[in-house]
């Protein structure tokens, strides 16, 4: 007798409603042991974690029979509680026998606020600003950081330590906002509806995660007016803009810390009377201070300091508000786990006050419902904090499947998220195959690992051979199809659609290969992006698994009676998938009835013969 026959939290016959629930919901439970087991009593024990692990025990009375099984059923009220509930069951027999099941997780969230749906519905495109497109070769003279600029766009980024033994990230290529503006037609051709920018504010390093001045666009990118102009142009094309908010730390080289004295106003490193001194924590002023992961170039801030919160969040023209007023439509919070929950909540309130339709997306690398950071269970997706999270579990699960893992492992990982996440968080997840923090997806799919056993110089020079690249491209087409068909925002890391290669930073941050793109791959992404933009089932539909076994993964999305099916065969043997009706493969144009063949390394995006799009029948 298996536990799933006794109780299955993903089956509404055993637990209703499915998954996470909003506060105030009464959750119904049922156990179904075999009658021959002669259990006479069932008890539910619920542990309310955020209420000092308070235990609540509820008797589940016998409520009848279901075939050869007894049914014990009862209900758990959640009241005004918000947090995680961990529950288990105990079955008791008249002869003293007992059986325990659990423990299971129930996420209870604050459902009072309406989360804007636009982010999760459309395609997002991540831009690393220095490397996407430049409209001119800039002059770095007078800019913060002692920069150098590569003369040729195609040169390799610098990865070797300098004379002081440091990798300083001061080599720039000069990508700018006007360059992005010039390429809005290209991005629109991909079906992109959201532009997510890595940091754009003045900073000494090319990645700009050590903010030097939150109040101004980095001059190499352009000026503040250029940003607003870009936002207006994007909005005119139906696109929105999300900015990277780096609020856990500033730059050592910044007007706030001013570690190198570049800025004329004294920073925390120059004077204890500086208005910025309370923002930082010194063990020994001025040379020993808290920093992000011990990296001295990124001094950590005290997010609880009132003057810092006033500056970033609270003021009428606070940083969070002023850039929304300048045209942004939301924020992605860097290292959200390292920001206090009350800081994120206050920031979220400020964002919604400035623009009720703006969103907050958090950087979290694990299941965001269970995340513990600094000994505290985080409230990222319990309502009023983050509207969605970066979905690294999606990336990890999909890459594992593409590289050989059973499709059931991907399905189970995603079902765990769907069960644990509030519906708004699952729908607004930022799904992706790669980011600026991971090796290029094409390289991973061709080589199979990050090759850290080799030297960094080897990784810098490495390029896939023809066989590796052909396999990688075939796998990437499958991965992209799943990405664009799955609930949550399909997010493209700039250049993945062009066939860029590379291992870790900075090899995953090379310049976009304008004029040398893999045009077949770009066309595949564009077709998927346009499908995501036009097919309502892909934007809003439910999720139903059709097959997740071995090397075949298939699921459907249905909205208002119309269905789209994503089916991929990542193996080297042909497969078939039965169909209920007639469908057309949007990618190849082929039509199928009753069954669809899946040759090796083939993906299909199947629409019903009369499936409606946002603009009519497709």
XYZ file of C-alpha atoms in Angstrom:
618
model
C 0.000 0.000 0.000
C 1.580 3.292 -1.133
C 1.147 6.700 0.476
C -0.257 8.147 -2.761
C -3.220 5.780 -2.472
C -3.770 6.952 1.092
C -3.197 10.643 0.417
C -2.049 12.689 -2.575
C -1.847 16.474 -2.001
C -1.933 17.062 -5.787
C -5.275 15.266 -6.168
C -8.336 17.293 -5.182
C -10.064 14.134 -3.947
C -7.551 14.212 -1.083
C -6.849 17.925 -0.655
C -8.990 20.787 -1.862
C -8.315 23.395 -3.094
C -5.127 22.462 -4.910
C -1.792 23.990 -3.901
C -1.268 27.235 -2.029
C -4.304 29.007 -0.588
C -5.089 32.565 0.394
C -5.585 33.408 4.071
C -9.103 32.642 5.240
C -9.487 29.552 3.042
C -10.826 26.388 4.625
C -8.792 23.456 3.306
C -10.456 20.060 3.018
C -8.522 16.816 3.508
C -9.371 13.162 3.000
C -7.514 9.896 3.604
C -8.466 6.688 1.785
C -6.924 3.601 3.447
C -7.911 0.133 2.312
C -10.834 -1.171 4.349
C -8.908 -4.381 4.997
C -6.379 -2.354 6.996
C -9.148 -1.761 9.573
C -8.213 1.770 10.596
C -10.837 3.354 12.818
C -9.532 6.861 13.437
C -7.550 9.573 11.631
C -5.941 12.742 12.994
C -4.469 15.719 11.141
C -1.652 17.626 12.873
C -0.891 21.081 11.449
C 2.183 23.080 12.479
C 1.787 26.834 11.923
C 5.431 27.801 11.460
C 5.021 31.587 11.601
C 2.967 31.261 14.762
C 5.862 29.938 16.836
C 5.248 26.424 15.435
C 1.858 26.224 17.093
C 0.345 22.745 16.676
C -3.303 22.254 15.758
C -4.819 18.757 15.802
C -8.026 18.009 13.965
C -9.969 14.761 14.113
C -10.898 13.427 10.668
C -14.090 11.373 11.185
C -15.016 8.383 9.074
C -17.259 9.704 6.314
C -18.093 6.621 4.275
C -16.579 4.273 1.748
C -15.073 4.703 -1.690
C -15.101 1.223 -3.212
C -12.801 -0.927 -1.106
C -11.487 2.056 0.829
C -12.615 3.876 3.938
C -12.727 7.644 3.750
C -11.699 9.838 6.685
C -12.312 13.533 5.971
C -12.112 16.884 7.707
C -11.239 20.542 7.264
C -8.526 22.936 8.408
C -9.414 26.655 8.662
C -6.497 28.999 7.946
C -8.109 32.119 9.425
C -5.926 35.222 9.180
C -2.687 33.219 9.155
C -0.063 33.937 6.490
C 2.949 31.637 6.239
C 3.769 27.957 5.872
C 1.796 25.171 7.488
C 3.431 21.765 7.715
C 0.913 18.982 8.218
C 0.915 15.250 8.774
C -1.609 12.488 9.425
C -1.904 9.603 11.841
C -4.147 6.600 11.225
C -5.080 4.438 14.218
C -6.510 0.927 14.388
C -8.679 -0.557 17.099
C -5.833 -2.934 17.909
C -3.452 -0.061 18.647
C -1.723 -0.032 15.253
C -0.752 3.396 13.910
C 0.499 4.739 10.623
C 1.937 8.239 10.087
C 2.032 10.159 6.793
C 3.844 13.431 6.174
C 4.927 15.981 6.571
C 3.515 18.037 3.726
C 3.703 21.767 3.030
C 0.765 24.137 2.690
C 1.552 27.709 1.642
C -0.915 30.306 2.935
C -0.554 33.738 1.326
C -2.125 37.149 1.585
C -4.463 37.301 -1.380
C -5.777 40.817 -0.810
C -3.728 42.450 -3.552
C -4.199 42.058 -7.297
C -0.897 41.254 -9.025
C -0.526 42.692 -12.566
C -0.612 39.836 -15.079
C 1.393 41.446 -17.891
C 4.835 40.261 -16.856
C 4.017 36.553 -16.764
C 2.036 36.616 -19.984
C 4.634 38.029 -22.357
C 8.211 37.365 -23.426
C 11.016 39.102 -21.507
C 14.451 39.946 -22.944
C 17.433 40.445 -20.626
C 19.952 43.065 -21.752
C 23.464 43.387 -20.332
C 23.804 47.043 -21.352
C 27.536 47.282 -22.085
C 27.426 44.313 -24.461
C 24.177 44.542 -26.435
C 24.614 47.384 -28.952
C 26.608 50.604 -29.173
C 25.635 53.593 -31.263
C 29.131 55.084 -31.086
C 32.595 54.437 -29.600
C 32.584 56.426 -26.342
C 35.330 58.487 -24.752
C 35.758 57.297 -21.140
C 37.653 60.415 -20.073
C 36.428 61.880 -16.806
C 34.151 58.966 -16.035
C 34.243 57.174 -12.719
C 36.405 54.066 -12.478
C 39.421 54.653 -14.722
C 37.856 52.800 -17.651
C 39.184 51.511 -20.908
C 37.101 50.963 -24.034
C 37.617 48.197 -26.574
C 38.087 49.690 -30.023
C 36.629 46.657 -31.780
C 33.189 45.365 -30.813
C 34.269 41.775 -31.505
C 37.224 41.749 -29.074
C 37.303 39.397 -26.107
C 36.419 40.766 -22.660
C 39.299 40.945 -20.194
C 39.359 38.175 -17.596
C 42.953 38.180 -16.356
C 44.017 39.902 -13.111
C 45.745 43.254 -13.423
C 49.180 44.176 -12.029
C 47.695 44.290 -8.515
C 46.281 40.775 -8.890
C 42.673 41.970 -9.193
C 40.032 41.395 -11.835
C 38.664 44.917 -11.905
C 36.036 44.721 -14.666
C 36.970 48.167 -15.959
C 37.124 47.202 -19.652
C 34.039 48.474 -21.473
C 32.658 47.958 -24.965
C 30.369 50.959 -24.904
C 26.936 49.470 -25.400
C 24.396 52.259 -24.808
C 20.706 53.089 -24.574
C 20.568 54.563 -28.064
C 21.914 51.254 -29.341
C 18.984 49.478 -27.684
C 16.613 52.061 -29.123
C 17.938 51.325 -32.606
C 17.217 47.629 -32.135
C 13.655 47.880 -30.821
C 12.333 46.653 -34.210
C 14.548 43.564 -33.882
C 13.322 42.916 -30.341
C 9.735 43.386 -31.453
C 10.300 40.810 -34.218
C 11.173 38.327 -31.451
C 7.808 38.965 -29.807
C 9.456 40.686 -26.833
C 7.080 42.533 -24.505
C 9.382 43.275 -21.545
C 12.936 44.608 -21.575
C 14.843 43.708 -18.406
C 18.049 45.702 -18.015
C 20.977 44.726 -15.855
C 22.044 47.853 -13.905
C 22.119 51.090 -15.878
C 23.179 53.515 -13.140
C 26.606 55.144 -12.919
C 29.180 52.620 -11.712
C 32.897 51.949 -12.011
C 32.617 48.356 -13.267
C 31.269 47.183 -16.612
C 28.595 45.053 -14.896
C 27.467 48.107 -12.878
C 26.467 46.067 -9.816
C 28.604 48.342 -7.622
C 26.380 51.402 -7.918
C 28.208 54.724 -7.798
C 25.185 57.010 -8.212
C 21.581 55.784 -8.186
C 20.345 59.149 -9.425
C 21.843 59.068 -12.913
C 22.233 56.778 -15.887
C 25.869 55.844 -16.429
C 27.220 58.449 -18.882
C 28.615 55.765 -21.149
C 25.052 54.522 -21.621
C 23.707 58.001 -22.274
C 21.813 60.431 -20.094
C 18.650 60.321 -18.011
C 16.665 61.772 -20.917
C 17.877 58.923 -23.138
C 16.357 56.454 -20.717
C 12.986 58.188 -20.748
C 13.104 58.379 -24.545
C 13.809 54.648 -24.718
C 10.888 53.926 -22.396
C 8.534 56.047 -24.509
C 9.639 54.273 -27.682
C 9.287 50.865 -26.050
C 5.828 51.716 -24.724
C 4.775 52.833 -28.184
C 5.644 49.319 -29.405
C 3.742 47.613 -26.588
C 6.859 46.860 -24.536
C 7.558 47.520 -20.874
C 10.881 48.140 -19.088
C 12.189 46.600 -15.856
C 15.291 47.908 -14.075
C 17.773 46.054 -11.875
C 17.610 47.356 -8.305
C 20.873 46.733 -6.451
C 19.970 47.822 -2.930
C 21.952 45.401 -0.755
C 25.284 47.115 -1.463
C 26.817 50.063 -3.266
C 30.178 50.438 -4.979
C 33.438 51.046 -3.122
C 33.840 53.672 -5.826
C 30.644 55.656 -5.269
C 29.397 58.989 -4.015
C 28.142 57.137 -0.921
C 31.217 55.189 0.179
C 33.774 57.048 -1.971
C 36.554 54.601 -1.244
C 38.904 56.088 -3.842
C 37.975 59.744 -3.262
C 36.720 60.271 -6.823
C 33.649 62.214 -5.730
C 34.137 65.702 -4.250
C 31.602 65.300 -1.420
C 32.981 63.234 1.474
C 31.609 59.703 1.566
C 31.538 57.237 4.439
C 35.208 56.370 3.868
C 36.283 60.025 4.188
C 34.289 61.304 7.125
C 32.158 60.023 9.969
C 30.140 63.200 9.531
C 29.204 62.183 5.977
C 25.430 61.758 5.593
C 26.236 58.326 4.170
C 28.321 57.097 7.095
C 25.327 55.466 8.875
C 24.606 53.434 5.747
C 27.651 51.223 6.291
C 28.996 49.079 9.099
C 32.701 49.438 9.887
C 34.624 47.032 12.079
C 37.509 49.507 11.900
C 36.938 52.816 10.140
C 37.751 53.362 7.349
C 39.470 50.173 6.179
C 37.402 47.261 7.546
C 33.719 47.103 6.721
C 30.937 44.687 5.836
C 30.728 43.855 2.160
C 28.761 41.533 -0.071
C 30.296 38.064 0.239
C 33.510 39.669 1.479
C 34.154 41.475 -1.838
C 35.575 44.808 -0.761
C 34.470 46.588 -3.936
C 30.816 46.027 -2.886
C 30.309 47.541 0.600
C 27.105 46.240 2.167
C 24.535 48.790 3.298
C 22.410 48.817 6.426
C 18.930 48.534 4.918
C 17.395 49.293 8.317
C 18.927 52.790 8.432
C 16.130 55.342 8.124
C 18.094 57.750 5.947
C 18.862 54.919 3.502
C 15.221 53.856 3.331
C 14.165 57.465 2.851
C 16.582 57.761 -0.055
C 15.768 54.463 -1.763
C 12.075 54.002 -0.925
C 10.166 56.523 1.133
C 10.748 59.970 -0.275
C 8.407 61.450 -2.859
C 11.299 61.329 -5.325
C 13.021 58.287 -3.858
C 15.156 56.168 -6.177
C 12.453 53.527 -6.554
C 9.814 56.126 -7.372
C 11.824 58.501 -9.551
C 12.810 55.844 -12.093
C 9.225 54.633 -12.346
C 8.283 58.257 -12.938
C 11.016 58.396 -15.603
C 9.362 55.559 -17.514
C 10.258 52.206 -15.911
C 7.502 49.651 -15.318
C 9.044 47.609 -12.533
C 12.095 46.475 -10.609
C 14.063 43.258 -10.416
C 15.645 43.040 -6.954
C 19.237 41.840 -6.962
C 20.084 39.297 -4.203
C 16.567 39.558 -2.778
C 17.441 36.984 -0.092
C 19.862 39.487 1.439
C 17.306 42.265 1.727
C 15.188 42.229 4.910
C 11.582 41.201 4.376
C 10.270 44.481 5.764
C 12.529 46.386 3.322
C 11.075 44.479 0.376
C 7.541 44.951 1.666
C 8.046 48.703 2.022
C 9.643 48.868 -1.419
C 6.729 46.931 -2.902
C 4.271 49.383 -1.351
C 6.209 52.326 -2.789
C 6.260 50.728 -6.245
C 2.508 50.140 -6.238
C 1.866 53.661 -4.934
C 3.920 55.123 -7.786
C 2.358 52.851 -10.406
C -0.382 50.322 -9.528
C 0.550 48.332 -12.637
C 4.286 48.067 -11.863
C 5.853 44.802 -10.709
C 8.620 43.637 -8.367
C 10.581 40.511 -9.352
C 13.072 38.975 -6.914
C 16.351 37.172 -7.538
C 16.063 33.839 -5.713
C 17.921 30.709 -6.790
C 15.780 28.096 -5.014
C 12.129 27.327 -4.275
C 11.089 30.778 -3.081
C 8.380 29.437 -0.780
C 10.818 27.488 1.379
C 13.854 29.777 1.208
C 15.687 30.412 4.491
C 18.311 33.161 4.546
C 20.235 34.255 7.636
C 18.138 31.864 9.708
C 14.828 33.418 8.639
C 12.134 31.873 6.463
C 11.620 34.449 3.739
C 8.230 35.894 2.841
C 9.088 36.567 -0.808
C 5.856 35.295 -2.347
C 3.408 35.415 0.550
C 1.850 38.592 -0.851
C 2.949 42.205 -0.747
C 6.627 41.428 -1.293
C 7.689 40.008 -4.678
C 5.196 39.512 -7.480
C 7.399 36.837 -9.041
C 10.851 35.302 -8.733
C 13.654 34.294 -11.063
C 12.954 30.630 -11.724
C 16.271 28.831 -11.373
C 14.494 25.545 -10.482
C 12.873 25.696 -13.936
C 16.259 26.232 -15.605
C 17.948 23.473 -13.620
C 15.171 20.965 -14.247
C 14.892 21.678 -17.962
C 18.652 21.530 -18.578
C 18.837 18.210 -16.722
C 16.073 16.822 -18.922
C 17.716 18.061 -22.122
C 21.000 16.449 -21.051
C 19.465 13.056 -20.312
C 17.344 13.051 -17.140
C 13.908 11.452 -17.181
C 11.123 13.871 -18.141
C 9.312 12.857 -14.953
C 11.995 14.623 -12.903
C 11.230 17.930 -14.639
C 7.495 17.437 -14.222
C 7.842 16.617 -10.522
C 10.080 19.620 -9.879
C 7.603 21.930 -11.591
C 4.648 20.384 -9.785
C 6.417 21.043 -6.490
C 6.662 24.713 -7.438
C 3.065 24.835 -8.649
C 1.942 23.264 -5.387
C 4.057 25.535 -3.165
C 3.696 28.850 -5.011
C 0.646 31.119 -4.885
C -0.954 31.202 -8.365
C 0.249 34.778 -8.961
C 3.872 33.796 -8.241
C 3.783 30.710 -10.462
C 2.253 32.726 -13.300
C 4.729 35.614 -12.866
C 7.896 33.525 -12.534
C 10.828 34.698 -14.669
C 11.650 31.491 -16.558
C 14.932 31.245 -18.443
C 17.684 28.961 -19.688
C 20.552 31.340 -18.957
C 21.445 34.662 -17.359
C 24.502 36.847 -16.826
C 25.320 34.601 -13.836
C 25.332 31.278 -15.705
C 27.296 29.794 -18.610
C 25.755 30.281 -22.034
C 23.004 27.722 -22.519
C 24.285 26.698 -25.964
C 27.691 25.800 -24.528
C 26.166 23.829 -21.654
C 23.930 21.852 -23.998
C 26.810 21.056 -26.336
C 29.495 20.235 -23.760
C 27.343 18.975 -20.898
C 29.053 20.816 -18.030
C 30.739 24.082 -17.024
C 34.195 22.460 -17.500
C 35.567 23.958 -14.281
C 38.166 21.188 -14.200
C 39.971 23.066 -16.961
C 41.835 26.344 -16.600
C 40.120 29.671 -17.081
C 42.376 30.327 -20.069
C 41.141 27.081 -21.614
C 37.528 28.136 -21.037
C 38.248 31.561 -22.512
C 39.553 30.063 -25.753
C 37.083 27.198 -26.040
C 34.661 26.991 -28.945
C 32.496 23.971 -29.721
C 33.341 21.826 -32.705
C 30.762 21.259 -35.452
C 29.316 18.124 -33.864
C 28.975 19.667 -30.417
C 27.356 22.775 -31.830
C 24.862 20.837 -33.962
C 23.779 18.812 -30.911
C 23.599 21.951 -28.792
C 21.432 23.739 -31.353
C 19.045 20.790 -31.586
C 18.714 20.644 -27.804
C 18.311 24.405 -27.499
C 15.439 24.423 -29.957
C 13.659 21.910 -27.710
C 14.452 23.862 -24.552
C 13.257 27.117 -26.070
C 9.987 25.500 -27.120
C 9.315 24.343 -23.561
C 10.375 27.759 -22.241
C 7.929 29.669 -24.426
C 5.052 27.259 -23.834
C 5.330 27.016 -20.035
C 3.481 29.212 -17.508
C 5.576 32.202 -16.438
C 7.514 34.787 -18.425
C 9.819 33.169 -21.031
C 13.028 35.179 -20.707
C 15.785 35.347 -23.318
C 19.299 36.248 -22.203
C 20.590 38.561 -24.911
C 22.339 36.653 -27.671
C 21.111 33.184 -26.749
C 18.757 33.467 -29.711
C 21.744 34.388 -31.895
C 23.755 31.278 -30.960
C 26.312 32.853 -28.601
C 28.734 30.547 -26.796
C 30.750 30.912 -23.603
C 31.316 29.600 -20.116
C 31.058 31.737 -16.955
C 31.541 35.507 -16.513
C 32.924 37.224 -18.510
C 32.691 34.658 -21.335
C 28.902 34.644 -21.037
C 28.964 38.453 -21.417
C 30.557 38.819 -24.816
C 29.186 41.392 -27.231
C 26.125 40.614 -29.332
C 27.285 39.236 -32.711
C 25.492 41.689 -34.979
C 25.798 40.467 -38.557
C 27.006 37.010 -37.522
C 23.883 35.641 -35.839
C 22.722 32.073 -36.295
C 19.763 33.110 -38.407
C 17.994 29.745 -38.265
C 18.074 29.784 -34.455
C 16.943 33.409 -34.356
C 14.023 32.527 -36.636
C 13.058 29.662 -34.284
C 13.034 32.041 -31.304
C 11.070 34.627 -33.289
C 8.429 32.053 -34.224
C 8.112 30.995 -30.593
C 7.989 34.606 -29.424
C 5.231 35.473 -31.853
C 3.319 32.363 -30.785
C 3.594 33.419 -27.163
C 2.422 36.895 -28.068
C -0.587 35.795 -30.099
C -1.871 32.539 -28.570
C -4.030 33.173 -25.514
C -3.639 29.607 -24.132
C 0.118 30.223 -23.871
C -0.451 33.535 -22.105
C -3.187 32.562 -19.669
C -3.984 28.882 -19.989
C -3.877 26.154 -17.372
C -1.217 23.442 -17.334
C -1.911 19.755 -17.906
C 0.776 17.110 -18.276
C 0.143 14.757 -21.193
C 3.342 12.733 -20.973
C 6.485 12.986 -18.885
C 8.342 9.751 -19.324
C 11.839 8.920 -20.468
C 12.917 11.356 -23.158
C 9.421 12.650 -24.012
C 7.866 15.687 -22.381
C 4.419 16.904 -23.434
C 1.936 19.252 -21.813
C -1.062 21.323 -22.818
C -2.211 24.862 -22.101
C -5.952 25.507 -22.357
C -7.842 28.793 -22.235
C -11.563 29.204 -22.858
C -11.802 25.842 -24.574
C -8.808 26.334 -26.885
C -5.713 24.144 -26.427
C -2.047 24.412 -27.382
C 0.246 21.403 -26.887
C 4.013 21.477 -26.452
C 5.684 18.138 -27.164
C 9.405 17.387 -27.329
C 11.428 14.247 -27.835
C 14.917 14.797 -26.427
C 15.997 11.230 -27.156
C 17.599 9.438 -30.070
C 14.670 7.111 -30.856
C 11.394 8.065 -32.584
C 8.278 8.428 -30.435
C 4.580 9.146 -30.946
C 2.037 11.141 -28.969
C -1.715 10.431 -29.244
C -3.923 13.427 -29.973
C -7.546 14.153 -29.269
C -8.543 15.752 -32.547
C -6.797 17.603 -35.356
C -3.789 19.855 -34.698
C -1.289 21.878 -36.698
C 2.379 22.206 -35.810
C 2.927 25.936 -35.616
C 6.668 25.486 -36.171
C 6.593 23.293 -39.298
C 3.083 23.848 -40.666
C 2.344 20.088 -40.664
C -1.141 18.854 -39.742
C -1.882 15.777 -37.637
C -4.963 13.877 -36.535
C -5.175 11.341 -33.691
C -1.390 10.998 -33.313
C 1.732 13.052 -33.916
C 5.155 11.554 -34.703
C 8.093 12.826 -32.648
C 11.374 12.020 -34.406
C 14.585 12.212 -32.337
C 15.457 15.700 -31.054
C 12.199 17.146 -32.350
C 9.837 19.627 -30.750
C 6.324 20.545 -31.812
C 4.003 23.374 -30.830
C 0.550 22.100 -31.734
C -2.534 24.271 -32.045
C -6.087 23.067 -32.532
C -7.364 23.574 -36.058
C -9.545 26.452 -34.889
C -7.447 27.721 -31.986
C -8.028 31.448 -31.614
C -5.187 33.913 -31.183
C -5.327 37.431 -29.840
C -6.090 38.558 -33.383
C -8.249 35.726 -34.719
C -8.034 32.119 -35.866
C -4.536 30.729 -36.494
